[in-house]
């Protein structure tokens, strides 16, 4: 059913720019299948990084439910148990919404702290779900958390650059 717009309602966005955040997360998640030979596998979850970059830099760019299908796509490509990223990314979105309700103004340092907490949450719980407790991967997991958290400003910068390009078009 179509809803009737009022005289002061904005017309719906029909441009391609509304798909840019979701497509950038999908492209970043696709990098998980890139063949990389490494002695220490600390490749950061780029899909999660871009998702957090969009959510924290442009809060209205992705709806809350967008974490579910984007997490499904990441689960299918990364080899994690199905539903892992779907659940954890959605819980991160809920956590960020809760923080948005409580805190009126956020600084970039607070965004970085929120992103670091979300990255820790997703990677540690993902390790608990995907690998047995006897596996000795904790040191590499902490290194992966540190690398991913340090790459958050770059992800935010990429999101900002993509937004600027879409605003000038």
mmCIF file of C-alpha atoms in Angstrom:
data_model
loop_
_atom_site.group_PDB
_atom_site.id
_atom_site.type_symbol
_atom_site.label_atom_id
_atom_site.label_comp_id
_atom_site.label_asym_id
_atom_site.label_seq_id
_atom_site.Cartn_x
_atom_site.Cartn_y
_atom_site.Cartn_z
ATOM 1 C CA UNK A 1 0.000 0.000 0.000
ATOM 2 C CA UNK A 2 1.246 3.440 -0.768
ATOM 3 C CA UNK A 3 1.103 6.119 1.854
ATOM 4 C CA UNK A 4 -0.150 9.557 1.007
ATOM 5 C CA UNK A 5 2.450 12.257 1.469
ATOM 6 C CA UNK A 6 1.533 15.438 3.202
ATOM 7 C CA UNK A 7 2.276 18.830 1.664
ATOM 8 C CA UNK A 8 5.330 19.342 3.884
ATOM 9 C CA UNK A 9 6.750 15.817 3.678
ATOM 10 C CA UNK A 10 10.013 15.409 1.813
ATOM 11 C CA UNK A 11 9.856 13.330 -1.342
ATOM 12 C CA UNK A 12 11.419 9.873 -0.999
ATOM 13 C CA UNK A 13 15.050 9.548 -2.018
ATOM 14 C CA UNK A 14 15.214 7.753 -5.367
ATOM 15 C CA UNK A 15 18.885 8.354 -6.103
ATOM 16 C CA UNK A 16 21.669 5.813 -6.084
ATOM 17 C CA UNK A 17 23.291 7.525 -3.088
ATOM 18 C CA UNK A 18 21.042 5.768 -0.599
ATOM 19 C CA UNK A 19 22.679 2.442 -1.540
ATOM 20 C CA UNK A 20 26.267 3.669 -1.031
ATOM 21 C CA UNK A 21 26.536 2.722 2.692
ATOM 22 C CA UNK A 22 25.216 -0.810 2.190
ATOM 23 C CA UNK A 23 27.312 -1.369 -0.927
ATOM 24 C CA UNK A 24 30.475 -0.191 0.809
ATOM 25 C CA UNK A 25 29.846 -2.648 3.672
ATOM 26 C CA UNK A 26 29.225 -5.450 1.150
ATOM 27 C CA UNK A 27 32.427 -4.629 -0.745
ATOM 28 C CA UNK A 28 34.397 -4.484 2.508
ATOM 29 C CA UNK A 29 32.969 -7.850 3.582
ATOM 30 C CA UNK A 30 33.972 -9.291 0.216
ATOM 31 C CA UNK A 31 37.638 -8.623 1.042
ATOM 32 C CA UNK A 32 37.417 -11.567 3.472
ATOM 33 C CA UNK A 33 37.691 -13.963 0.518
ATOM 34 C CA UNK A 34 40.792 -12.225 -0.829
ATOM 35 C CA UNK A 35 43.597 -14.814 -0.950
ATOM 36 C CA UNK A 36 46.165 -13.595 1.568
ATOM 37 C CA UNK A 37 49.113 -15.681 2.728
ATOM 38 C CA UNK A 38 50.098 -14.669 6.238
ATOM 39 C CA UNK A 39 51.985 -16.309 9.060
ATOM 40 C CA UNK A 40 49.760 -14.490 11.574
ATOM 41 C CA UNK A 41 46.123 -14.207 10.466
ATOM 42 C CA UNK A 42 45.170 -10.817 11.872
ATOM 43 C CA UNK A 43 43.126 -9.599 8.901
ATOM 44 C CA UNK A 44 40.537 -7.202 10.358
ATOM 45 C CA UNK A 45 36.816 -7.713 9.758
ATOM 46 C CA UNK A 46 36.457 -4.912 7.228
ATOM 47 C CA UNK A 47 32.699 -5.334 6.888
ATOM 48 C CA UNK A 48 32.201 -4.693 10.592
ATOM 49 C CA UNK A 49 34.634 -1.795 10.413
ATOM 50 C CA UNK A 50 32.730 -0.096 7.575
ATOM 51 C CA UNK A 51 29.398 -0.809 9.244
ATOM 52 C CA UNK A 52 30.570 0.891 12.435
ATOM 53 C CA UNK A 53 32.099 3.718 10.410
ATOM 54 C CA UNK A 54 28.778 4.439 8.720
ATOM 55 C CA UNK A 55 26.728 4.044 11.892
ATOM 56 C CA UNK A 56 28.922 6.296 14.011
ATOM 57 C CA UNK A 57 29.741 8.974 11.420
ATOM 58 C CA UNK A 58 26.334 9.125 9.676
ATOM 59 C CA UNK A 59 23.719 7.671 12.073
ATOM 60 C CA UNK A 60 20.806 7.863 9.629
ATOM 61 C CA UNK A 61 22.649 6.321 6.678
ATOM 62 C CA UNK A 62 21.767 2.749 7.675
ATOM 63 C CA UNK A 63 18.535 1.695 9.392
ATOM 64 C CA UNK A 64 18.760 -0.504 12.473
ATOM 65 C CA UNK A 65 17.557 -3.579 10.584
ATOM 66 C CA UNK A 66 20.351 -3.218 7.970
ATOM 67 C CA UNK A 67 22.828 -5.022 10.228
ATOM 68 C CA UNK A 68 20.868 -8.257 9.802
ATOM 69 C CA UNK A 69 21.166 -8.773 6.004
ATOM 70 C CA UNK A 70 24.667 -7.292 5.920
ATOM 71 C CA UNK A 71 25.693 -9.682 8.698
ATOM 72 C CA UNK A 72 24.192 -12.585 6.745
ATOM 73 C CA UNK A 73 26.283 -11.634 3.716
ATOM 74 C CA UNK A 74 29.400 -11.423 5.899
ATOM 75 C CA UNK A 75 28.650 -14.803 7.483
ATOM 76 C CA UNK A 76 28.247 -16.437 4.093
ATOM 77 C CA UNK A 77 31.582 -15.089 2.844
ATOM 78 C CA UNK A 78 33.756 -15.221 5.956
ATOM 79 C CA UNK A 79 33.052 -18.810 6.939
ATOM 80 C CA UNK A 80 31.804 -17.955 10.411
ATOM 81 C CA UNK A 81 28.838 -19.928 11.759
ATOM 82 C CA UNK A 82 25.640 -18.743 10.121
ATOM 83 C CA UNK A 83 24.010 -16.055 12.232
ATOM 84 C CA UNK A 84 27.209 -15.026 14.009
ATOM 85 C CA UNK A 85 27.635 -11.587 12.432
ATOM 86 C CA UNK A 86 23.873 -11.237 12.046
ATOM 87 C CA UNK A 87 23.351 -11.429 15.798
ATOM 88 C CA UNK A 88 26.455 -9.577 16.971
ATOM 89 C CA UNK A 89 26.209 -6.718 14.465
ATOM 90 C CA UNK A 90 22.536 -6.212 15.311
ATOM 91 C CA UNK A 91 23.341 -6.194 19.031
ATOM 92 C CA UNK A 92 26.060 -3.604 18.357
ATOM 93 C CA UNK A 93 23.509 -1.437 16.544
ATOM 94 C CA UNK A 94 21.145 -1.723 19.506
ATOM 95 C CA UNK A 95 23.976 -0.839 21.889
ATOM 96 C CA UNK A 96 24.898 2.217 19.807
ATOM 97 C CA UNK A 97 21.240 3.298 19.713
ATOM 98 C CA UNK A 98 21.090 2.974 23.498
ATOM 99 C CA UNK A 99 24.221 5.109 23.826
ATOM 100 C CA UNK A 100 22.706 7.661 21.413
ATOM 101 C CA UNK A 101 19.649 7.962 23.635
ATOM 102 C CA UNK A 102 21.723 8.518 26.768
ATOM 103 C CA UNK A 103 24.486 10.775 25.433
ATOM 104 C CA UNK A 104 23.431 14.019 23.801
ATOM 105 C CA UNK A 105 26.728 14.896 22.129
ATOM 106 C CA UNK A 106 29.527 12.571 21.054
ATOM 107 C CA UNK A 107 33.113 13.395 20.144
ATOM 108 C CA UNK A 108 35.280 11.421 17.724
ATOM 109 C CA UNK A 109 37.195 9.930 20.648
ATOM 110 C CA UNK A 110 33.947 8.635 22.090
ATOM 111 C CA UNK A 111 33.038 7.178 18.701
ATOM 112 C CA UNK A 112 36.415 5.471 18.617
ATOM 113 C CA UNK A 113 35.819 4.073 22.116
ATOM 114 C CA UNK A 114 32.339 2.855 21.142
ATOM 115 C CA UNK A 115 33.758 1.256 17.984
ATOM 116 C CA UNK A 116 36.543 -0.391 19.999
ATOM 117 C CA UNK A 117 34.025 -1.835 22.439
ATOM 118 C CA UNK A 118 31.843 -3.085 19.577
ATOM 119 C CA UNK A 119 34.839 -4.652 17.843
ATOM 120 C CA UNK A 120 35.908 -6.374 21.078
ATOM 121 C CA UNK A 121 32.359 -7.601 21.643
ATOM 122 C CA UNK A 122 31.965 -9.043 18.134
ATOM 123 C CA UNK A 123 35.411 -10.636 17.874
ATOM 124 C CA UNK A 124 35.513 -12.149 21.371
ATOM 125 C CA UNK A 125 32.010 -13.594 21.161
ATOM 126 C CA UNK A 126 32.722 -14.745 17.602
ATOM 127 C CA UNK A 127 35.787 -16.595 18.908
ATOM 128 C CA UNK A 128 33.736 -18.216 21.673
ATOM 129 C CA UNK A 129 31.107 -19.360 19.180
ATOM 130 C CA UNK A 130 33.390 -20.438 16.318
ATOM 131 C CA UNK A 131 36.350 -22.128 18.006
ATOM 132 C CA UNK A 132 36.716 -24.477 20.973
ATOM 133 C CA UNK A 133 37.884 -23.035 24.266
ATOM 134 C CA UNK A 134 41.032 -25.199 24.205
ATOM 135 C CA UNK A 135 42.246 -23.473 21.021
ATOM 136 C CA UNK A 136 45.178 -21.140 21.655
ATOM 137 C CA UNK A 137 44.091 -18.170 19.569
ATOM 138 C CA UNK A 138 43.713 -15.545 22.284
ATOM 139 C CA UNK A 139 46.986 -13.742 21.537
ATOM 140 C CA UNK A 140 46.145 -13.457 17.845
ATOM 141 C CA UNK A 141 42.629 -12.379 18.737
ATOM 142 C CA UNK A 142 43.939 -9.518 20.890
ATOM 143 C CA UNK A 143 46.266 -8.497 18.064
ATOM 144 C CA UNK A 144 43.354 -8.576 15.616
ATOM 145 C CA UNK A 145 41.257 -6.456 17.996
ATOM 146 C CA UNK A 146 44.084 -3.913 18.284
ATOM 147 C CA UNK A 147 44.622 -3.728 14.508
ATOM 148 C CA UNK A 148 40.900 -3.407 13.815
ATOM 149 C CA UNK A 149 40.419 -0.726 16.458
ATOM 150 C CA UNK A 150 43.356 1.261 15.113
ATOM 151 C CA UNK A 151 41.891 1.084 11.588
ATOM 152 C CA UNK A 152 38.569 2.619 12.667
ATOM 153 C CA UNK A 153 39.592 6.224 11.817
ATOM 154 C CA UNK A 154 40.491 5.070 8.297
ATOM 155 C CA UNK A 155 37.070 3.457 7.885
ATOM 156 C CA UNK A 156 35.385 6.638 9.096
ATOM 157 C CA UNK A 157 37.484 8.654 6.655
ATOM 158 C CA UNK A 158 36.448 6.389 3.770
ATOM 159 C CA UNK A 159 32.774 6.768 4.768
ATOM 160 C CA UNK A 160 33.186 10.540 4.845
ATOM 161 C CA UNK A 161 34.865 10.560 1.427
ATOM 162 C CA UNK A 162 32.054 8.468 -0.052
ATOM 163 C CA UNK A 163 29.493 10.844 1.449
ATOM 164 C CA UNK A 164 31.242 13.893 0.032
ATOM 165 C CA UNK A 165 31.269 12.349 -3.429
ATOM 166 C CA UNK A 166 27.572 11.623 -3.263
ATOM 167 C CA UNK A 167 26.762 15.137 -2.035
ATOM 168 C CA UNK A 168 28.616 16.793 -4.928
ATOM 169 C CA UNK A 169 26.846 14.709 -7.575
#
